[in-house]
Coordinates of C-alpha atoms and ligand atoms in Angstrom, one line a residue:
M4 CA -32.5 12.5 -8.0
T5 CA -29.3 14.9 -8.5
G6 CA -28.5 18.1 -7.6
K7 CA -25.3 19.5 -5.8
G8 CA -24.0 18.0 -2.8
L9 CA -26.7 14.6 -3.0
Q10 CA -24.6 11.6 -4.6
A11 CA -22.3 9.0 -3.3
P12 CA -18.9 10.1 -2.2
R13 CA -16.0 10.2 -5.1
G14 CA -14.4 6.6 -6.3
T15 CA -18.0 4.9 -4.2
F16 CA -21.0 4.3 -6.2
D17 CA -24.0 2.6 -5.8
V18 CA -25.4 -1.1 -7.0
L19 CA -29.4 -0.4 -9.0
P20 CA -32.1 -3.3 -8.6
E21 CA -31.2 -4.2 -11.9
Q22 CA -27.8 -4.5 -12.0
A23 CA -27.9 -6.8 -7.9
A24 CA -29.0 -10.3 -10.6
Q25 CA -25.3 -10.3 -11.2
R26 CA -23.8 -9.9 -8.1
E27 CA -26.2 -12.6 -6.1
R28 CA -25.2 -15.3 -8.4
L29 CA -21.7 -15.1 -8.5
L30 CA -21.8 -14.6 -4.4
Q31 CA -23.9 -17.4 -4.6
A32 CA -21.4 -19.0 -7.3
A33 CA -19.0 -18.2 -4.5
R34 CA -20.2 -20.0 -1.8
E35 CA -21.5 -22.7 -3.6
I36 CA -17.8 -23.3 -3.9
F37 CA -16.0 -22.4 0.0
G38 CA -18.7 -25.1 0.7
L39 CA -18.5 -28.0 -1.7
A40 CA -14.0 -27.3 0.3
G41 CA -14.8 -26.5 4.3
Y42 CA -14.7 -23.0 4.3
R43 CA -17.2 -20.7 6.0
L44 CA -18.2 -18.2 7.4
I45 CA -16.7 -15.2 9.1
I46 CA -17.7 -11.4 9.9
T47 CA -15.1 -9.1 10.6
P48 CA -16.1 -4.8 11.4
A49 CA -15.4 -2.6 8.8
F50 CA -12.9 -0.9 11.2
E51 CA -10.2 -2.1 12.9
D52 CA -7.9 -0.4 15.6
T53 CA -5.5 1.4 13.0
A54 CA -2.9 -0.6 13.9
L55 CA -4.1 -3.9 13.5
F56 CA -3.6 -2.6 10.1
E57 CA 0.0 -1.5 10.6
R58 CA 1.3 -4.3 12.1
G59 CA -0.1 -6.4 9.7
V60 CA -0.5 -5.0 6.0
G61 CA 2.7 -2.9 6.6
K62 CA 4.4 0.3 7.4
S63 CA 5.9 0.2 4.0
T64 CA 3.1 -0.6 2.1
D65 CA 1.7 2.1 0.1
I66 CA -2.3 1.5 2.0
V67 CA -0.5 2.1 5.0
R68 CA 1.6 5.2 4.1
K69 CA -1.3 7.2 1.9
E70 CA -5.1 4.9 2.0
M71 CA -6.3 4.5 4.3
F72 CA -9.3 6.2 5.6
T73 CA -8.1 6.5 9.6
F74 CA -9.8 8.8 11.8
K75 CA -10.7 8.9 15.5
D76 CA -13.2 7.7 17.4
K77 CA -14.2 10.5 20.3
G78 CA -12.1 8.4 23.7
E79 CA -9.4 9.4 20.6
R80 CA -8.4 6.0 19.1
S81 CA -7.5 5.9 15.9
L82 CA -9.6 3.1 14.2
T83 CA -9.3 3.2 10.5
L84 CA -12.2 1.7 7.9
R85 CA -10.1 -2.2 6.5
P86 CA -8.5 -2.2 3.4
E87 CA -7.7 -5.4 3.2
G88 CA -9.6 -9.1 5.4
T89 CA -6.5 -10.5 6.1
A90 CA -5.3 -8.4 8.6
S91 CA -9.0 -8.6 10.4
V92 CA -8.9 -13.0 9.4
C93 CA -6.1 -13.4 11.4
R94 CA -6.3 -11.1 14.7
A95 CA -10.2 -13.5 14.7
Y96 CA -8.6 -16.4 14.5
I97 CA -5.8 -15.3 17.8
E98 CA -8.3 -14.0 19.2
H99 CA -10.8 -16.7 19.3
G100 CA -8.1 -19.4 19.6
M101 CA -8.4 -20.6 16.9
H102 CA -5.3 -22.4 16.8
K103 CA -7.2 -25.0 19.3
L104 CA -9.1 -26.4 16.4
P105 CA -8.4 -28.9 14.0
Q106 CA -6.0 -27.2 12.0
P107 CA -5.9 -25.1 9.0
V108 CA -9.1 -23.4 10.2
K109 CA -10.9 -22.5 6.3
L110 CA -12.6 -19.3 6.3
F111 CA -14.1 -16.9 3.5
Y112 CA -15.6 -13.4 4.0
T113 CA -17.2 -11.1 1.9
G114 CA -17.7 -7.1 2.4
P115 CA -17.1 -3.1 2.2
F116 CA -12.5 -2.4 1.8
F117 CA -12.6 1.1 1.6
R118 CA -9.0 2.0 -0.6
H119 CA -8.4 6.0 -0.6
E120 CA -7.4 6.1 -3.7
R121 CA -7.1 7.1 -7.0
P122 CA -10.6 6.3 -8.7
Q123 CA -10.9 5.3 -12.2
A124 CA -12.3 2.4 -14.2
G125 CA -12.1 -1.2 -11.5
R126 CA -10.5 1.1 -9.3
Y127 CA -13.0 2.3 -6.0
R128 CA -12.6 3.7 -3.1
Q129 CA -15.2 0.9 -2.1
F130 CA -15.3 -1.9 -3.3
N131 CA -15.9 -4.5 -2.2
Q132 CA -14.1 -8.0 -2.7
I133 CA -14.2 -11.6 -0.9
G134 CA -12.0 -13.3 -0.2
A135 CA -10.7 -17.2 1.6
E136 CA -8.1 -18.2 4.4
A137 CA -6.6 -21.3 5.4
I138 CA -3.9 -20.4 8.4
G139 CA -2.6 -23.7 10.6
S140 CA -0.8 -25.7 8.0
D141 CA 2.7 -25.7 6.0
S142 CA 1.5 -27.9 3.4
P143 CA 1.8 -27.2 -0.6
L144 CA -1.9 -29.0 -0.5
V145 CA -3.4 -26.2 1.5
D146 CA -1.9 -23.5 -1.3
V147 CA -3.2 -25.8 -4.1
E148 CA -6.8 -26.5 -2.5
V149 CA -6.9 -22.7 -2.0
I150 CA -5.4 -20.9 -5.4
S151 CA -8.4 -24.0 -6.7
L152 CA -11.3 -22.2 -4.7
L153 CA -10.9 -19.0 -6.7
S154 CA -9.7 -20.7 -10.3
D155 CA -12.6 -22.6 -9.7
L156 CA -15.0 -19.1 -9.4
I157 CA -13.4 -18.2 -12.4
E158 CA -14.3 -21.1 -14.4
E159 CA -17.9 -21.6 -13.3
L160 CA -18.3 -17.5 -13.7
G161 CA -17.1 -18.2 -17.9
V162 CA -15.3 -15.3 -17.1
P163 CA -13.1 -14.9 -20.1
G164 CA -9.2 -14.5 -20.8
V165 CA -8.0 -15.3 -17.6
E166 CA -4.2 -16.0 -16.5
L167 CA -3.2 -17.7 -12.7
R168 CA 0.6 -15.9 -12.6
L169 CA 2.7 -17.8 -9.6
G170 CA 5.3 -16.8 -8.2
S171 CA 6.9 -17.7 -4.7
L172 CA 8.9 -15.5 -2.5
G173 CA 10.7 -17.4 -0.2
S174 CA 10.5 -17.5 3.8
L175 CA 11.8 -14.3 5.1
D176 CA 15.1 -15.8 6.7
A177 CA 15.8 -16.5 2.6
R178 CA 14.2 -13.3 1.6
A179 CA 17.7 -11.1 3.3
T180 CA 20.0 -12.6 1.6
Y181 CA 18.5 -11.8 -2.4
L182 CA 17.6 -8.2 -0.7
D183 CA 20.7 -7.4 0.1
E184 CA 21.9 -8.0 -4.3
L185 CA 17.8 -6.4 -5.1
K186 CA 19.1 -3.2 -2.9
S187 CA 22.3 -2.6 -4.0
H188 CA 21.9 -3.7 -7.6
L189 CA 18.4 -0.5 -7.2
R190 CA 21.1 1.7 -5.8
S191 CA 23.7 1.0 -8.6
R192 CA 21.4 2.5 -11.1
D193 CA 19.0 4.6 -8.6
Q194 CA 19.6 8.2 -10.7
E195 CA 16.4 6.2 -13.2
L196 CA 14.5 5.5 -10.9
S197 CA 11.1 6.8 -9.8
E198 CA 11.8 9.2 -6.3
D199 CA 9.3 7.1 -5.3
V200 CA 10.9 4.2 -5.4
R201 CA 13.6 4.9 -5.6
A202 CA 13.2 6.7 -1.8
R203 CA 12.0 2.8 -1.1
I204 CA 14.8 1.0 -1.3
E205 CA 16.0 0.8 2.1
I206 CA 12.0 -0.8 2.6
N207 CA 11.3 -1.9 0.3
P208 CA 12.5 -2.5 -2.6
L209 CA 10.2 -6.0 -4.0
R210 CA 7.4 -2.6 -4.5
A211 CA 10.5 -1.3 -8.0
F212 CA 8.8 -4.6 -10.0
D213 CA 5.0 -3.1 -9.9
S214 CA 6.6 0.4 -11.3
D215 CA 5.9 1.7 -14.5
H216 CA 8.1 4.0 -14.7
E217 CA 9.9 3.8 -17.9
G218 CA 13.6 3.6 -16.3
T219 CA 12.5 1.6 -13.1
R220 CA 11.3 -0.5 -15.4
A221 CA 14.5 -0.9 -17.6
V222 CA 16.6 -0.8 -14.3
M223 CA 14.2 -4.2 -13.4
A224 CA 14.9 -5.9 -16.5
D225 CA 17.9 -6.0 -15.5
A226 CA 17.5 -7.1 -11.6
P227 CA 18.3 -10.2 -9.6
H228 CA 15.6 -12.8 -9.5
L229 CA 13.9 -14.2 -5.8
L230 CA 13.3 -17.1 -7.7
D231 CA 17.2 -17.3 -8.5
F232 CA 17.7 -17.3 -4.6
L233 CA 15.2 -19.4 -2.9
S234 CA 15.7 -22.2 0.1
E235 CA 16.2 -25.6 -1.1
E236 CA 12.9 -25.8 1.6
D237 CA 11.3 -23.2 -0.3
A238 CA 12.6 -24.2 -3.7
E239 CA 11.2 -28.2 -2.8
H240 CA 7.9 -26.1 -1.2
F241 CA 7.3 -24.2 -4.6
E242 CA 8.0 -27.4 -7.0
Q243 CA 5.4 -29.6 -5.0
V244 CA 2.7 -26.3 -5.3
K245 CA 3.4 -26.6 -9.1
S246 CA 3.4 -30.3 -9.3
Y247 CA 0.0 -30.7 -7.7
L248 CA -1.3 -27.5 -9.7
G249 CA -0.6 -29.7 -12.0
T250 CA -2.7 -32.3 -10.5
A251 CA -5.1 -30.5 -9.8
S252 CA -5.6 -29.5 -14.3
V253 CA -5.1 -25.6 -12.4
P254 CA -3.2 -23.9 -15.6
F255 CA -0.5 -21.3 -14.2
T256 CA 2.8 -19.3 -15.7
I257 CA 6.1 -18.8 -14.0
D258 CA 5.6 -14.9 -13.2
P259 CA 9.6 -14.4 -12.2
T260 CA 9.1 -10.6 -11.2
L261 CA 5.7 -10.8 -9.4
V262 CA 5.4 -9.0 -6.2
R263 CA 3.0 -7.8 -4.2
G264 CA 1.0 -4.8 -2.5
L265 CA 0.2 -6.1 1.4
D266 CA 4.1 -6.9 3.1
Y267 CA 2.5 -10.2 4.8
Y268 CA 3.7 -12.8 2.0
T269 CA 6.0 -15.6 1.8
R270 CA 6.6 -17.7 -0.5
T271 CA 4.1 -18.3 -2.7
I272 CA 2.2 -15.6 -4.9
F273 CA -0.7 -15.5 -7.4
S274 CA -2.1 -13.9 -9.2
F275 CA -4.8 -13.5 -12.0
V276 CA -5.1 -11.6 -14.6
C277 CA -7.6 -10.7 -16.7
D278 CA -6.8 -9.5 -20.9
R279 CA -9.5 -7.6 -21.4
L280 CA -9.1 -5.4 -18.1
G281 CA -7.5 -1.8 -18.5
A282 CA -4.9 -1.2 -16.9
Q283 CA -6.5 -2.2 -13.3
S284 CA -5.9 -5.8 -14.9
E285 CA -6.2 -8.5 -11.3
I286 CA -8.5 -10.1 -10.7
G287 CA -7.8 -11.6 -8.0
G288 CA -4.0 -13.2 -6.5
G289 CA -3.0 -13.5 -2.9
G290 CA -0.1 -15.5 -1.5
R291 CA 1.0 -17.0 1.9
Y292 CA 2.1 -15.3 5.3
D293 CA 3.5 -17.5 7.3
G294 CA 4.5 -14.3 9.8
L295 CA 1.8 -13.0 10.0
I296 CA -0.1 -14.5 12.5
E297 CA 3.5 -14.7 15.0
Q298 CA 3.7 -11.1 14.3
L299 CA -0.1 -9.7 15.4
G300 CA 0.9 -11.4 19.2
G301 CA -0.9 -15.4 18.1
P302 CA 1.3 -18.2 18.0
A303 CA 4.0 -18.6 15.0
T304 CA 1.4 -19.9 12.1
P305 CA 2.0 -20.7 9.0
A306 CA -1.2 -19.3 6.4
I307 CA -1.8 -18.6 3.4
G308 CA -5.7 -16.5 1.4
W309 CA -6.5 -15.4 -1.2
A310 CA -9.6 -11.5 -2.4
A311 CA -10.7 -10.9 -5.4
G312 CA -12.0 -7.7 -6.3
I313 CA -17.0 -8.4 -6.8
E314 CA -16.6 -5.1 -8.7
R315 CA -12.9 -6.3 -11.2
I316 CA -14.9 -9.4 -11.4
L317 CA -18.4 -8.3 -12.9
L318 CA -16.3 -5.9 -15.2
A319 CA -15.0 -9.0 -17.0
L320 CA -17.6 -10.5 -17.2
D321 CA -19.7 -7.8 -19.2
E322 CA -22.4 -9.3 -19.8
E323 CA -26.4 -8.9 -19.2
V324 CA -28.2 -10.2 -16.4
T325 CA -31.5 -9.9 -16.6
S326 CA -33.4 -10.8 -12.7
A327 CA -36.0 -13.4 -13.3
G328 CA -39.8 -12.1 -13.5
M329 CA -42.2 -13.0 -11.3
D330 CA -44.6 -16.6 -12.0
L331 CA -47.9 -14.4 -11.2
F332 CA -49.7 -10.5 -11.6
V333 CA -53.1 -10.8 -9.8
V334 CA -55.0 -8.3 -11.9
V335 CA -58.3 -6.0 -10.2
P336 CA -61.0 -5.6 -12.2
D337 CA -63.1 -3.6 -9.2
P338 CA -61.8 -1.9 -6.0
E339 CA -64.2 -4.2 -4.0
L340 CA -62.3 -6.9 -4.5
I341 CA -59.6 -5.2 -3.6
T342 CA -59.1 -8.0 -0.2
K343 CA -59.7 -11.2 -2.0
A344 CA -57.2 -9.9 -4.4
V345 CA -54.7 -9.9 -1.1
A346 CA -55.7 -12.4 0.9
L347 CA -54.8 -14.3 -2.2
V348 CA -51.2 -12.6 -2.6
S349 CA -50.5 -13.1 0.4
E350 CA -51.3 -16.8 0.4
L351 CA -49.6 -17.1 -3.3
R352 CA -46.1 -16.3 -1.4
H353 CA -46.8 -18.5 0.6
H354 CA -47.2 -20.8 -1.8
G355 CA -43.7 -19.8 -2.2
L356 CA -45.1 -17.8 -5.8
A357 CA -43.9 -14.4 -7.2
V358 CA -46.5 -12.8 -7.4
E359 CA -47.7 -9.1 -7.1
M360 CA -51.0 -6.5 -7.1
D361 CA -51.1 -3.2 -8.1
L362 CA -50.4 -0.7 -5.4
A363 CA -51.1 2.5 -6.9
G364 CA -54.4 2.4 -7.4
R365 CA -54.3 0.9 -11.8
S366 CA -57.0 0.8 -13.9
V367 CA -56.7 -2.3 -15.8
K368 CA -55.3 -1.4 -18.4
G369 CA -52.9 0.1 -16.1
Q370 CA -52.6 -3.0 -14.2
F371 CA -52.1 -5.2 -17.4
K372 CA -49.1 -2.4 -18.1
Q373 CA -47.0 -3.5 -14.9
A374 CA -48.2 -7.5 -14.6
D375 CA -46.1 -6.9 -18.2
R376 CA -43.2 -3.8 -16.9
V377 CA -42.3 -7.3 -13.9
N378 CA -42.4 -9.7 -16.5
A379 CA -45.1 -12.1 -14.9
A380 CA -45.6 -15.3 -16.3
H381 CA -49.1 -15.3 -15.8
T382 CA -51.9 -12.8 -15.0
L383 CA -54.9 -13.5 -12.9
I384 CA -58.4 -11.3 -13.3
L385 CA -61.1 -11.3 -10.5
E386 CA -64.1 -11.8 -11.3
P387 CA -67.0 -10.7 -9.2
G388 CA -68.7 -14.2 -8.9
G389 CA -65.5 -15.5 -7.0
T390 CA -63.8 -17.0 -10.1
A391 CA -60.8 -15.9 -12.1
S392 CA -59.2 -15.5 -15.5
L393 CA -55.5 -17.0 -15.9
R394 CA -54.2 -15.6 -18.4
N395 CA -50.6 -18.0 -20.0
M396 CA -48.6 -13.9 -21.3
E397 CA -46.6 -15.9 -23.5
T398 CA -48.8 -17.6 -25.5
G399 CA -52.2 -15.4 -24.6
D400 CA -54.0 -18.3 -23.9
Q401 CA -56.4 -17.7 -21.1
R402 CA -59.2 -19.8 -19.0
T403 CA -62.0 -19.4 -16.0
V404 CA -59.9 -21.4 -12.7
D405 CA -61.2 -21.6 -9.1
P406 CA -58.2 -18.5 -7.4
K407 CA -57.6 -21.8 -4.8
A408 CA -56.0 -24.2 -7.0
V409 CA -54.1 -21.4 -8.9
A410 CA -50.5 -22.2 -7.5
N411 CA -50.4 -25.6 -8.4
L412 CA -51.8 -24.3 -11.7
I413 CA -49.2 -22.3 -12.4
R414 CA -46.2 -24.9 -10.8
S415 CA -47.6 -28.0 -13.6
Ligands
AMP525 P1 -4.8 -7.1 -2.6 O1 -6.2 -6.4 -1.0 O2 -4.5 -5.2 -3.2 O3 -4.3 -8.3 -2.3 O4 -6.4 -7.1 -3.9 C1 -6.8 -8.0 -4.2 C2 -7.6 -7.8 -5.0 O5 -8.0 -6.9 -4.7 C3 -7.9 -7.2 -6.7 O6 -6.9 -8.5 -7.2 C4 -9.0 -6.3 -7.3 O7 -9.6 -6.8 -8.0 C5 -9.5 -5.7 -5.8 N1 -9.0 -4.8 -4.6 C6 -8.0 -4.3 -5.2 N2 -7.7 -2.6 -5.0 C7 -9.6 -2.5 -4.9 C8 -9.7 -1.1 -5.7 N3 -9.0 0.3 -5.2 N4 -10.9 -1.2 -6.1 C9 -10.8 -2.2 -6.8 N5 -11.1 -3.1 -7.1 C10 -10.0 -3.6 -5.8

């Protein structure tokens, strides 16, 4: 039905059954890849205390400043529909004392996320992510394992034209020196910057790298790069990540201007971009967030993770997946046979066959049409004497059978 007030809200969408098969395939592939590497599913609430994201994602980020769906509950508590998954997973890690488990704790999640963004192709206000987090180790081996998961998923699904960009933000202490350099570079040319970037020179100068404002881009072309300011330890960590990625046969390119939209990242950051997508070209990305758990009140705990947009992956795949058809459609030529049909359909489903029968009082001709519509491989036409005719819909071959033998006949 269409009509005023009866549409899905702006920036949201319905996934109709004919579009769902592709999602199922994606999630199935992801679960398999996560399972093989020992990552286990975690499910957290769709809303959290607003303070979690203010502290976890960062007050200077676009997400917290402008994009959160925040509301008061009846007890006047401020709640927010989750705009991303990492803060919630870290909250759960702390709340459930997961630091006592063998480390790193390896988790994955999937579900809807909410950001009040300007809707466009590949950017929605409710979208779905799939993500992985490995919490409790700063080994570069973890960086490589986590990055490989997304790289494997992209390869398994056959997403074309994807490139992995890799960078390092260094640890928080070491970054301070660099940020001073960057700020003075920005200040020295502040008249050329966009208003937004100028207003955030002090609080979030790194975001200037992400700007598509022409003047800002010109200023950033001459900006110092964080990669040249890494501490010896951070540089060594980054070297090892690169080397193990080579060992794991994961191709990448180094991007010294790479930054991410969330404040919590440290050391390794990465982004998988796809040249088949327009302006919103990132399929997924993430990085290390070695300071986040402590910032949220937990013990100092290094961690790394990523999130990928399910809709972005599907857009990049841009393929039709036809859902599997039915094994059998039971045709009932005479109302007296309905009881028999109901019993048979139920029995065959218990045998694991995909079986349908008419539910709308169709004529025999109409039932055959319906069998075609549901893409049934066979039809079984019940007969008054207790026998039935099994028809192979592809070849047209038809033979008389005992309905009890149908399950085996279809399987063979
Ligand atoms: P982020 O959580 O911002 O690091 O984003 C991770 C991934 O989620 C991105 O690479 C996108 O694929 C996807 N994503 C982020 N925001 C949106 C959005 N508004 N609509 C659709 N997908 C999104």
